[in-house]
CSV table of C-alpha atoms and ligand atoms in Angstrom, one decimal:
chain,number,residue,atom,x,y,z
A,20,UNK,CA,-21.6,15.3,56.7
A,21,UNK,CA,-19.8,11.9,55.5
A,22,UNK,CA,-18.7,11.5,52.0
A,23,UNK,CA,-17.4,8.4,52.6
A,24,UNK,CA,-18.3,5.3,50.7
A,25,UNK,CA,-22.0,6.4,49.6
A,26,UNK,CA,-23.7,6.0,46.5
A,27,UNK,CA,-24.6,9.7,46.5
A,28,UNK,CA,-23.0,12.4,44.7
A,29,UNK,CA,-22.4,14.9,46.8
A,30,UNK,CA,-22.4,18.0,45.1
A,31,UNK,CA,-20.7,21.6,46.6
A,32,UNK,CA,-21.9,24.7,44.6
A,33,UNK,CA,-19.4,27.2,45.1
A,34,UNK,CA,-17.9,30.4,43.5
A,35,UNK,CA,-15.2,30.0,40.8
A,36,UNK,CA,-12.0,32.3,41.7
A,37,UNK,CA,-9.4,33.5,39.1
A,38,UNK,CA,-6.8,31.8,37.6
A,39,UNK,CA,-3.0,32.7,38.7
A,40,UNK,CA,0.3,31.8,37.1
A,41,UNK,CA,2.4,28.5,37.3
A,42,UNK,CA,3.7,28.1,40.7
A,43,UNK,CA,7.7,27.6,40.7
A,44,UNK,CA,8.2,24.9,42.9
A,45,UNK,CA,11.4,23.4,43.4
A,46,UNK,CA,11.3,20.0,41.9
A,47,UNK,CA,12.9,18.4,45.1
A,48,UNK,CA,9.0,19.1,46.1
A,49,UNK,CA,7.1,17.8,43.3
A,50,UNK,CA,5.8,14.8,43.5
A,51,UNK,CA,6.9,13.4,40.0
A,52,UNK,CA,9.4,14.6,37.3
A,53,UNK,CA,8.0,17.1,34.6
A,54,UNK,CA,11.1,16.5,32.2
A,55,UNK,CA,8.6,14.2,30.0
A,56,UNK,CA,10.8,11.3,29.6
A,57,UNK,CA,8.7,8.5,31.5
A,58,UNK,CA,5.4,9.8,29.6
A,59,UNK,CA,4.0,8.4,26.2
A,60,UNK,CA,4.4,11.2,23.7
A,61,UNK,CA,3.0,9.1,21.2
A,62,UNK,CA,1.2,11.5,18.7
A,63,UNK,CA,-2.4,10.3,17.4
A,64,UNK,CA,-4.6,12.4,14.8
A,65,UNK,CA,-7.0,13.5,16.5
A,66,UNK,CA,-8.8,16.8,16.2
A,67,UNK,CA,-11.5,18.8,18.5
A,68,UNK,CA,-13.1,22.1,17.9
A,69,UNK,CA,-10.2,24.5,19.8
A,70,UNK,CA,-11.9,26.7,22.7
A,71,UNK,CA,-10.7,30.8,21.0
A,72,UNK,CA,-11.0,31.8,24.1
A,73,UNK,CA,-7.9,29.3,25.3
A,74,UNK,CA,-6.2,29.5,22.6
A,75,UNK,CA,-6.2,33.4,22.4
A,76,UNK,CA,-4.9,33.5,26.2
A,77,UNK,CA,-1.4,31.3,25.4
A,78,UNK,CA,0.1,34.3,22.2
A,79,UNK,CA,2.5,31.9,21.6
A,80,UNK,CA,0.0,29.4,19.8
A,81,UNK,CA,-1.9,32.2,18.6
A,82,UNK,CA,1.1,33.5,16.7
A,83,UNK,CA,1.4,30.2,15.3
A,84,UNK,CA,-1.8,29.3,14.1
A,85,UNK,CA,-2.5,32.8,12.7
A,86,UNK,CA,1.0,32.7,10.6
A,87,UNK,CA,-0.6,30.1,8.4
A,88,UNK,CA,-3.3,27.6,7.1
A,89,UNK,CA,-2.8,24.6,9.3
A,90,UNK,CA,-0.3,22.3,7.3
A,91,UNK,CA,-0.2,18.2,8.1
A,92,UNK,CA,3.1,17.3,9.0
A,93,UNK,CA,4.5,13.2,9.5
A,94,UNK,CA,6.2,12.9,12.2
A,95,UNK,CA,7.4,8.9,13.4
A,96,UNK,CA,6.3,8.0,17.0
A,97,UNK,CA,8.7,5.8,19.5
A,98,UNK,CA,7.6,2.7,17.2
A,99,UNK,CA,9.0,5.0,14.4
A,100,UNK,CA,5.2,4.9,12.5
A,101,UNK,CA,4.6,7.5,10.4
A,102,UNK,CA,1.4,9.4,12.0
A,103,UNK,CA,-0.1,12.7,10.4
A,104,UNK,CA,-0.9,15.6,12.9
A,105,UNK,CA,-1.7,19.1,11.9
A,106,UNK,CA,0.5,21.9,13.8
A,107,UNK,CA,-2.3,22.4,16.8
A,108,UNK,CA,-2.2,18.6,17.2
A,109,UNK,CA,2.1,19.4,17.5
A,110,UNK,CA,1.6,21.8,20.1
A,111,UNK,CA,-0.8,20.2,22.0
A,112,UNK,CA,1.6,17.1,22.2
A,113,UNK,CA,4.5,19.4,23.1
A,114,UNK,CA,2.2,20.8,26.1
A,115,UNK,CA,1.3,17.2,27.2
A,116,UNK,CA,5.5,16.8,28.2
A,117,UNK,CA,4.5,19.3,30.6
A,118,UNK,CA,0.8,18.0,31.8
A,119,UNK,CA,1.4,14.4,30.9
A,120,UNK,CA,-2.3,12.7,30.1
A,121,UNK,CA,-3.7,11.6,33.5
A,122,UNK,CA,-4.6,8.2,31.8
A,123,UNK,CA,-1.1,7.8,30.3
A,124,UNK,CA,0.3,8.0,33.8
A,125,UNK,CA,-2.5,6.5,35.4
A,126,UNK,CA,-0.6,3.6,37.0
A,127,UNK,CA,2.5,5.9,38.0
A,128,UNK,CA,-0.5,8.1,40.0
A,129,UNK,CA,-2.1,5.4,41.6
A,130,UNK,CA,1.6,4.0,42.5
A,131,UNK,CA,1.8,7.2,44.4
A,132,UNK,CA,-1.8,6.6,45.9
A,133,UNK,CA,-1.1,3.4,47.4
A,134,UNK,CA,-1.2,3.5,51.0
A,135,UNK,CA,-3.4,6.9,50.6
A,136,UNK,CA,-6.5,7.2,50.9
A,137,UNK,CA,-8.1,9.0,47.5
A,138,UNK,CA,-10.3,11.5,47.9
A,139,UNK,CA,-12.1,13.1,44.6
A,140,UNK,CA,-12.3,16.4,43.8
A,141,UNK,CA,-14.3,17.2,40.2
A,142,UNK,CA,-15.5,20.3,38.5
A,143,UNK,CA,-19.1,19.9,36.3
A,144,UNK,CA,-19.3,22.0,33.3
A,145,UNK,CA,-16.3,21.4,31.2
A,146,UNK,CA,-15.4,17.9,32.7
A,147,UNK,CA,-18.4,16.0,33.6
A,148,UNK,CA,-20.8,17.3,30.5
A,149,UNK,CA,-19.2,18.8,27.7
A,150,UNK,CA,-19.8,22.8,27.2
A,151,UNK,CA,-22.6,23.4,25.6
A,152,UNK,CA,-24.7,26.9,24.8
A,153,UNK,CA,-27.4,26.7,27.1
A,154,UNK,CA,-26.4,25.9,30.3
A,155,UNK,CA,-29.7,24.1,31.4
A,156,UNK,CA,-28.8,21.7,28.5
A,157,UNK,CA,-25.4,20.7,29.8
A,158,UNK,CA,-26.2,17.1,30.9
A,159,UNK,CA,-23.7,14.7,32.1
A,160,UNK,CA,-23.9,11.0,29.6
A,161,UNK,CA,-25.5,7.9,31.4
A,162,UNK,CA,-22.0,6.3,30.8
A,163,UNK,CA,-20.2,9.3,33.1
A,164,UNK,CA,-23.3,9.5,35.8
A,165,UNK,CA,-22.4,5.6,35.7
A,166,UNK,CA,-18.9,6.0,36.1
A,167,UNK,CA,-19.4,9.3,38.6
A,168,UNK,CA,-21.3,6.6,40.7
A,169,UNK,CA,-19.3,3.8,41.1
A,170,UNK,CA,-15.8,6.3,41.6
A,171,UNK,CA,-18.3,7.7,44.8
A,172,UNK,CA,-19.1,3.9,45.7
A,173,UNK,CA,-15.1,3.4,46.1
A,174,UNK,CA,-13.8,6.9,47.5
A,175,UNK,CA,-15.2,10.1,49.0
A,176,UNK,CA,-16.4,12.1,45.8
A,177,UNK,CA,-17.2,16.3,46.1
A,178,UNK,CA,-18.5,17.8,42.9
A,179,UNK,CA,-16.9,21.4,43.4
A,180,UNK,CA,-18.9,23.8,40.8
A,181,UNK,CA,-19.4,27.7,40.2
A,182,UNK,CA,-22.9,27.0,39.6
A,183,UNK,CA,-25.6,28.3,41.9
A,184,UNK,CA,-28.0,25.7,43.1
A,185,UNK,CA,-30.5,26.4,41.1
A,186,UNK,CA,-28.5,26.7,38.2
A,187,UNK,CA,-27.2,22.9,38.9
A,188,UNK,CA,-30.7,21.3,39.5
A,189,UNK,CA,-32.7,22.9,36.7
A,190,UNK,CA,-29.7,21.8,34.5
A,191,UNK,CA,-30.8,18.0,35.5
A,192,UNK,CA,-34.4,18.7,35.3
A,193,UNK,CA,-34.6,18.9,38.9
A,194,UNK,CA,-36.9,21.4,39.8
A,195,UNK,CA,-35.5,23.3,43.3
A,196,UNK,CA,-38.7,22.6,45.2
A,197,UNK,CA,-38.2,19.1,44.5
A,198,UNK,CA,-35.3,19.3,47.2
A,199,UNK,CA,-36.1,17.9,50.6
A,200,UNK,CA,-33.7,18.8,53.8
A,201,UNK,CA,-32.0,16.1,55.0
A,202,UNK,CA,-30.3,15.6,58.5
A,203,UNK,CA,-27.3,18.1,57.8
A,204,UNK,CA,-28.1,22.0,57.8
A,205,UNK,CA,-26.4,22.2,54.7
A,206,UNK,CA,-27.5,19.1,53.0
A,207,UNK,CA,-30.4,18.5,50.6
A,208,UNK,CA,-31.4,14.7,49.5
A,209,UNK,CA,-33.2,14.8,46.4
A,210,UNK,CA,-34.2,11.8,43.6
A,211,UNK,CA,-32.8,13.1,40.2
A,212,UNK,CA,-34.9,12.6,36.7
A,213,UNK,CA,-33.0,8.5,36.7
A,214,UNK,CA,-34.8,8.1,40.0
A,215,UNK,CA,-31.0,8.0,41.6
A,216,UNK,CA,-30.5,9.5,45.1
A,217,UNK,CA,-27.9,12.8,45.3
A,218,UNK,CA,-27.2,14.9,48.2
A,219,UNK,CA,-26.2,18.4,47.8
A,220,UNK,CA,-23.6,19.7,50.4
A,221,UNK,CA,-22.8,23.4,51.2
A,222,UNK,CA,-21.1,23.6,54.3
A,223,UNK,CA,-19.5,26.3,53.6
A,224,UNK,CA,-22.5,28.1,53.1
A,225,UNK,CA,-22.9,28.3,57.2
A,226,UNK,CA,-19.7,30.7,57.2
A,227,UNK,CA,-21.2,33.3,55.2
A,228,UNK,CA,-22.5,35.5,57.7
A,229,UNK,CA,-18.8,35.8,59.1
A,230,UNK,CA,-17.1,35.9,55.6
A,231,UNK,CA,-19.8,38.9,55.0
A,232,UNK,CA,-18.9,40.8,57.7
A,233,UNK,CA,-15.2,40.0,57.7
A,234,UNK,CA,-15.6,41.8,54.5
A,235,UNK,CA,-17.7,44.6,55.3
A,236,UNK,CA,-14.7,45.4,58.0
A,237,UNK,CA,-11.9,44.8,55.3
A,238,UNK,CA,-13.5,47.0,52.4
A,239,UNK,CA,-13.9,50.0,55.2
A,240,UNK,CA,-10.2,49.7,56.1
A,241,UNK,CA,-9.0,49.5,52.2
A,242,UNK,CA,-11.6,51.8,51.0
A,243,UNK,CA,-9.4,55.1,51.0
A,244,UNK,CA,-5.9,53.8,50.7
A,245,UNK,CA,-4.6,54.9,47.5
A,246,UNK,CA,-3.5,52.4,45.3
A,247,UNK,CA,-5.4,49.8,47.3
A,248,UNK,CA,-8.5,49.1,45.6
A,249,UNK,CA,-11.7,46.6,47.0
A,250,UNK,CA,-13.7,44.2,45.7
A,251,UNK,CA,-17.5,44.9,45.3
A,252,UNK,CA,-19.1,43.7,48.3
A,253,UNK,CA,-21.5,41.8,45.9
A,254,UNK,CA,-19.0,40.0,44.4
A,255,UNK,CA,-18.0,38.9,47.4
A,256,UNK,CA,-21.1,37.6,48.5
A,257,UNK,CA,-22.5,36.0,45.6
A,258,UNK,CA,-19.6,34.3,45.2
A,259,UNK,CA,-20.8,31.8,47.4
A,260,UNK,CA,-23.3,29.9,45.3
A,261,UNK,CA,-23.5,32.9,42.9
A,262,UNK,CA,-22.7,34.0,39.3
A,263,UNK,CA,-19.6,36.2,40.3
A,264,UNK,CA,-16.6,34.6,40.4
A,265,UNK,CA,-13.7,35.3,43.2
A,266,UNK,CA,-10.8,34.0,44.6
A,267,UNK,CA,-11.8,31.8,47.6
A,268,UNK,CA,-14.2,30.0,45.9
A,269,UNK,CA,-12.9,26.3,44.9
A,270,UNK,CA,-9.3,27.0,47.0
A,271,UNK,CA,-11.7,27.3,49.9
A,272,UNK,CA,-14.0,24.9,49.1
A,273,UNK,CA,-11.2,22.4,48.8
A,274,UNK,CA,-9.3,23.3,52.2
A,275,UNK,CA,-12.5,23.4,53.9
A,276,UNK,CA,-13.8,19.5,53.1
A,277,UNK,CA,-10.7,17.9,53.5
A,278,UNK,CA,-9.6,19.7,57.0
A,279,UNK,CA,-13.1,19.6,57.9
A,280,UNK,CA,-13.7,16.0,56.9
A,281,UNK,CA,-10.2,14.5,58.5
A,282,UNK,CA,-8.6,14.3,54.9
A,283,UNK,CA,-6.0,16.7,55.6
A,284,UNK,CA,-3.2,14.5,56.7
A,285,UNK,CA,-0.5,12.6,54.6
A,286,UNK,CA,-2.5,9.6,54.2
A,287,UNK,CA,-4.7,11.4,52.0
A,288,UNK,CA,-4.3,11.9,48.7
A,289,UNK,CA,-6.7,14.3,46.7
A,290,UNK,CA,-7.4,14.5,43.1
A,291,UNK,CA,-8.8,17.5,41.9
A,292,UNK,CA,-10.7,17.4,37.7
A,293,UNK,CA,-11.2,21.1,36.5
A,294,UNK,CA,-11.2,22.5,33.5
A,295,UNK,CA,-11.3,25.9,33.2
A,296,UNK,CA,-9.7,28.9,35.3
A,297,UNK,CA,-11.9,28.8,38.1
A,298,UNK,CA,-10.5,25.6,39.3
A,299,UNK,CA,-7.1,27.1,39.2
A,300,UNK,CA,-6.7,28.3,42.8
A,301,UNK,CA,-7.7,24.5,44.0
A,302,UNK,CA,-5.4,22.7,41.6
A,303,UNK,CA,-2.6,25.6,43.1
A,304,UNK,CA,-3.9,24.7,47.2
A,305,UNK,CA,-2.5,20.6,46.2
A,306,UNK,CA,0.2,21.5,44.5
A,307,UNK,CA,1.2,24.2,47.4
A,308,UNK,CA,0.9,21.4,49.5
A,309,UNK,CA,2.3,19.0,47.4
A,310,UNK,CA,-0.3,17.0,48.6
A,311,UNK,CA,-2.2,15.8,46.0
A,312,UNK,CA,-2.6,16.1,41.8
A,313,UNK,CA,-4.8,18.6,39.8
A,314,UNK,CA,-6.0,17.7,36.3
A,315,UNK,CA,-6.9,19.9,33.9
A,316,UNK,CA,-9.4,19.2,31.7
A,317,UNK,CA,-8.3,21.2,28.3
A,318,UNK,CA,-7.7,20.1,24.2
A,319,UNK,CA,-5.5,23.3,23.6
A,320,UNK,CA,-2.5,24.2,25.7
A,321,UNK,CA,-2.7,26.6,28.3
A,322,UNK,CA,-0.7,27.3,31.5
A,323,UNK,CA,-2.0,25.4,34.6
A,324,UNK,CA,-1.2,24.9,38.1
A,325,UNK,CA,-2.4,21.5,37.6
A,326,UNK,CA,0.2,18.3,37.2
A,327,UNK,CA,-1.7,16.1,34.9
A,328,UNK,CA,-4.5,17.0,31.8
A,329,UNK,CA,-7.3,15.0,30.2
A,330,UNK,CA,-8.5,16.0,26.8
A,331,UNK,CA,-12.5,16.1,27.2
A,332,UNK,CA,-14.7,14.7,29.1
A,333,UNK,CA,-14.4,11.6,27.5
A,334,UNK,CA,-11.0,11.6,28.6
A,335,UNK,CA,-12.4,11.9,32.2
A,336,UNK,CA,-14.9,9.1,31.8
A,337,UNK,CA,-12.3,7.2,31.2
A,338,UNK,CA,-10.1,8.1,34.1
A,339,UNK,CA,-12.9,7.8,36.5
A,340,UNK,CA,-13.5,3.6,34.7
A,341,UNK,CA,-10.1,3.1,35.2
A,342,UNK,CA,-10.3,4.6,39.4
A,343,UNK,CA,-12.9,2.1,39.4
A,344,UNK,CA,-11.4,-0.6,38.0
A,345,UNK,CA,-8.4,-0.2,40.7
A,346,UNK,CA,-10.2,0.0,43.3
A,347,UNK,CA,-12.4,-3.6,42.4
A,348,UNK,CA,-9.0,-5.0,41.7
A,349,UNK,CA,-7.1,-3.8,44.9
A,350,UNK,CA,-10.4,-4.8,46.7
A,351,UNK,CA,-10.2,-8.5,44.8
A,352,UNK,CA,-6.6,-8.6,45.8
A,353,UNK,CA,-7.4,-7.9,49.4
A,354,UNK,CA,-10.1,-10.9,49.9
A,355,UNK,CA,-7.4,-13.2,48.5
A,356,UNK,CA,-4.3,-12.3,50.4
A,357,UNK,CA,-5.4,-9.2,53.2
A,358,UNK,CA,-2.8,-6.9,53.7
A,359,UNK,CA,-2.7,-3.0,54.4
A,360,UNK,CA,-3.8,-0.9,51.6
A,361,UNK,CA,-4.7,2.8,50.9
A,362,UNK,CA,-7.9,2.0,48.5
A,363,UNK,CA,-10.5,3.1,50.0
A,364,UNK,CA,-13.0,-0.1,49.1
A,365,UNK,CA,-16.5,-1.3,50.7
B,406,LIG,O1,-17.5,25.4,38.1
B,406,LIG,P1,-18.3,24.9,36.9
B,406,LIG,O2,-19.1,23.7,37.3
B,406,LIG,O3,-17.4,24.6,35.7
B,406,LIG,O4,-19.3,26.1,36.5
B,406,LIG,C1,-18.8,27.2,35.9
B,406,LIG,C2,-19.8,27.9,35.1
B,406,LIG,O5,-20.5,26.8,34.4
B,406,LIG,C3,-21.6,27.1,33.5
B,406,LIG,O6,-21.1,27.8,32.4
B,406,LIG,C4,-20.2,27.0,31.6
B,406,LIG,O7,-20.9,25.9,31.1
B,406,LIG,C5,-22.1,26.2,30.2
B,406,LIG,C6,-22.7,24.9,29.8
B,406,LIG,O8,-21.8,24.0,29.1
B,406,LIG,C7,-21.6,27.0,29.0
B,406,LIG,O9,-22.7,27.4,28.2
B,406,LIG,C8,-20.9,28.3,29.5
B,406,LIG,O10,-20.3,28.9,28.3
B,406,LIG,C9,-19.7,27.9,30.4
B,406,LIG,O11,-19.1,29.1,30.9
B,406,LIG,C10,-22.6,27.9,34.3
B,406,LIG,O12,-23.6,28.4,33.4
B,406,LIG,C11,-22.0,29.1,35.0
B,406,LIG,O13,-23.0,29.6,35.9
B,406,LIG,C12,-20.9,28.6,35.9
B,406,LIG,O14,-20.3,29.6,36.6
C-alpha cells in the first residue's frame, strides 16, 4: 500500500475508541508553549448552533449558560476595537488560549514541519462534511473534496473513520458492489459519483483473526476476576469497521500506517483532524509521542488531547487550502534555488 503522492483518497474505516482525559505532559516535551501569549486572541462575533451534547460534557460552561439569558458584552481586541460577543462566544475565546486555532498558528506549525515530512491524518463526519441527521446525507462540498485532493496530491493523506464501509460509500452514492479489488488485499479502487478515482485501505483489517482470538483468550482469563470486568466480545469485533466503538480503534489505526508505512521516525511529522471523542485516543498516541499535532474540530470548548482546534469544517477547508498553498510555494521555491526541504512535493 503507498499513500504517497497519489491523487487518491485513501480512506481507513476503522472503530472509534473512547475519549480519555488531558494528558499532563511536562511542557519541556511539548512541542510549543500553551501559555497563549504568541496566539491571536482576537475576538470576532461569530455564532454556530452549540452541539448540547458538548456543551453538557464541560459543567463549567453549562453552569454558565444556564445562570442566564446570554447577554452581549464589548470587549476591545489587541487593536483596542470595540467587538460584541455574547458569553459562549467569551468562553470559546478563553478555550482557544489553550487549543490555539490551527489556522492562526498555521505558519508557527509548518515552521515546526520544515524538514519533516507531513503526513495527514483526518476524521470524516464532523470535519470533512458537517453533521447532519441522516448519515447517508453527510456529503463532503466540492470545494473540500477539491481541497481533500490536492492536500493528497502534496502529502500522504489517510481518512481515519468509525464508519463501516458500507456506511462510507452509500453516504457518497457509491453503491458497495460498485467496488472493484485492486492489487492490495485490503484495497478497493472504485470511481465515486464525480467520476474521481479513491482507494479504500483496511490493512488493519488482515489482523482481525489474531485481535479475535487474542480476545477470546483475554475475556476467559478476566472473566471471573472480581472487580475485573470484559468487554463484550462483539464489541470488540465490530469495532473494526463496525458500529461499536472501542479503544483501539483510531490509536491503532494511527500507529499501524505510520510504523507500517516507514512514517514512524523523526522526520515525520503527522497531523491528525478529528472532531469528536473517537479521535481522542489518536490525537493522545502524537502527543504521547510528542511526535506530531492533533486538531480538534469543535465550536464549543471541551477538553482534548489535541494541541490545536478548528471551528467547523469550514475551518478545515481552509487549513487543508492553506497545506496546499505551502506546499506549491515550498515546491516554487525549490525549482528556483534547490535546497533540502521536508515538503513532501511532486
Ligand atoms: O469517525 P467518523 O468518520 O467521525 O464517524 C463516526 C460516526 O459518524 C457517523 O455519525 C455521525 O455523523 C452523522 C452524519 O453527520 C450524524 O448523523 C451522527 O449524529 C454522527 O454521530 C456515522 O453514522 C457513524 O456510524 C460513525 O460511527
Amino acid at each position: 500500500m503507498d499513500l504517497k503522492s497519489t491523487n487518491a483518497s485513501p480512506v481507513l474505516a476503522d472503530p472509534a475508541p473512547i475519549n480519555k482525559p488531558r494528558l499532563g505532559i511536562h511542557s519541556s516535551l511539548l512541542p510549543y508553549s500553551q501559555s497563549g501569549s504568541s496566539f491571536s486572541t482576537s475576538i470576532l462575533t461569530r455564532k454556530k448552533p452549540a452541539k448540547l451534547d458538548d456543551v453538557r460534557s464541560n459543567g463549567w460552561l453549562d453552569a454558565m449558560q444556564s445562570s442566564s439569558p446570554p447577554r452581549k458584552k464589548a470587549l476591545k481586541d489587541v487593536n483596542n476595537i470595540n467587538i460584541v460577543s455574547d458569553e459562549a462566544e467569551i468562553a470559546y475565546q478563553s478555550w482557544l488560549v489553550r487549543y490555539p486555532s490551527a489556522l492562526n498558528s498555521f505558519q508557527m506549525l509548518m515552521d515546526r514541519a520544515r524538514n519533516r515530512k507531513l503526513v495527514m491524518f483526518l476524521d470524516y463526519d464532523g470535519t470533512l462534511s458537517p453533521i447532519v441527521d441522516d448519515p447517508d446525507r453527510a456529503f463532503m462540498s466540492s470545494e473540500m473534496r477539491s481541497a481533500l485532493n490536492s492536500v493528497a496530491k502534496h502529502f500522504p493523506t489517510a481518512i481515519i473513520s468509525g464508519r463501516s464501509r458500507d456506511k462510507s460509500w452509500n453516504g457518497h452514492h457509491v453503491p458497495a458492489k460498485d467496488m472493484v479489488s485492486k492489487n492490495h488485499v485490503n484495497c478497493v479502487k472504485y470511481t465515486d459519483s464525480e467520476g474521481k478515482e479513491v482507494n479504500l485501505f483496511q490493512p488493519a483489517s488482515e489482523f482481525l483473526p489474531v485481535i479475535n482470538e487474542v480476545f477470546r483468550k483475554l475475556d476467559e482469563i478476566v472473566r471471573d476476576i472480581k472487580g475485573l470486568s470484559s468487554i463484550a466480545p462483539n464489541s470488540w469485533a465490530k469495532g473494526f469497521g463496525g458500529p461499536s466503538h472501542n479503544r483501539l480503534g483510531q490509536r491503532k489505526a494511527v500507529e499501524f500506517l505510520l510504523e507500517s508505512l516507514g512514517f514512524s521516525s523523526s522526520d515525520v511529522l503527522p497531523i491528525y483532524i478529528g472532531d469528536d471523542r473517537t479521535d481522542e485516543d489518536a490525537f493522545k498516541v502524537l502527543r504521547e509521542r510528542n511526535r506530531g499535532y492533533g486538531i480538534l474540530v469543535s465550536a464549543v470548548p471541551k477538553e482534548s488531547n489535541a494541541f490545536f482546534s478548528l471551528r467547523d469544517t469550514s475551518e478545515v477547508q481552509g487549513f487543508l487550502e492553506s497545506l496546499v498553498r505551502m506546499a506549491r510555494d515550498d515546491g516554487r521555491m525549490k525549482e528556483r534555488r534547490p535546497e533540502p526541504s521536508g515538503y513532501y512535493t511532486d
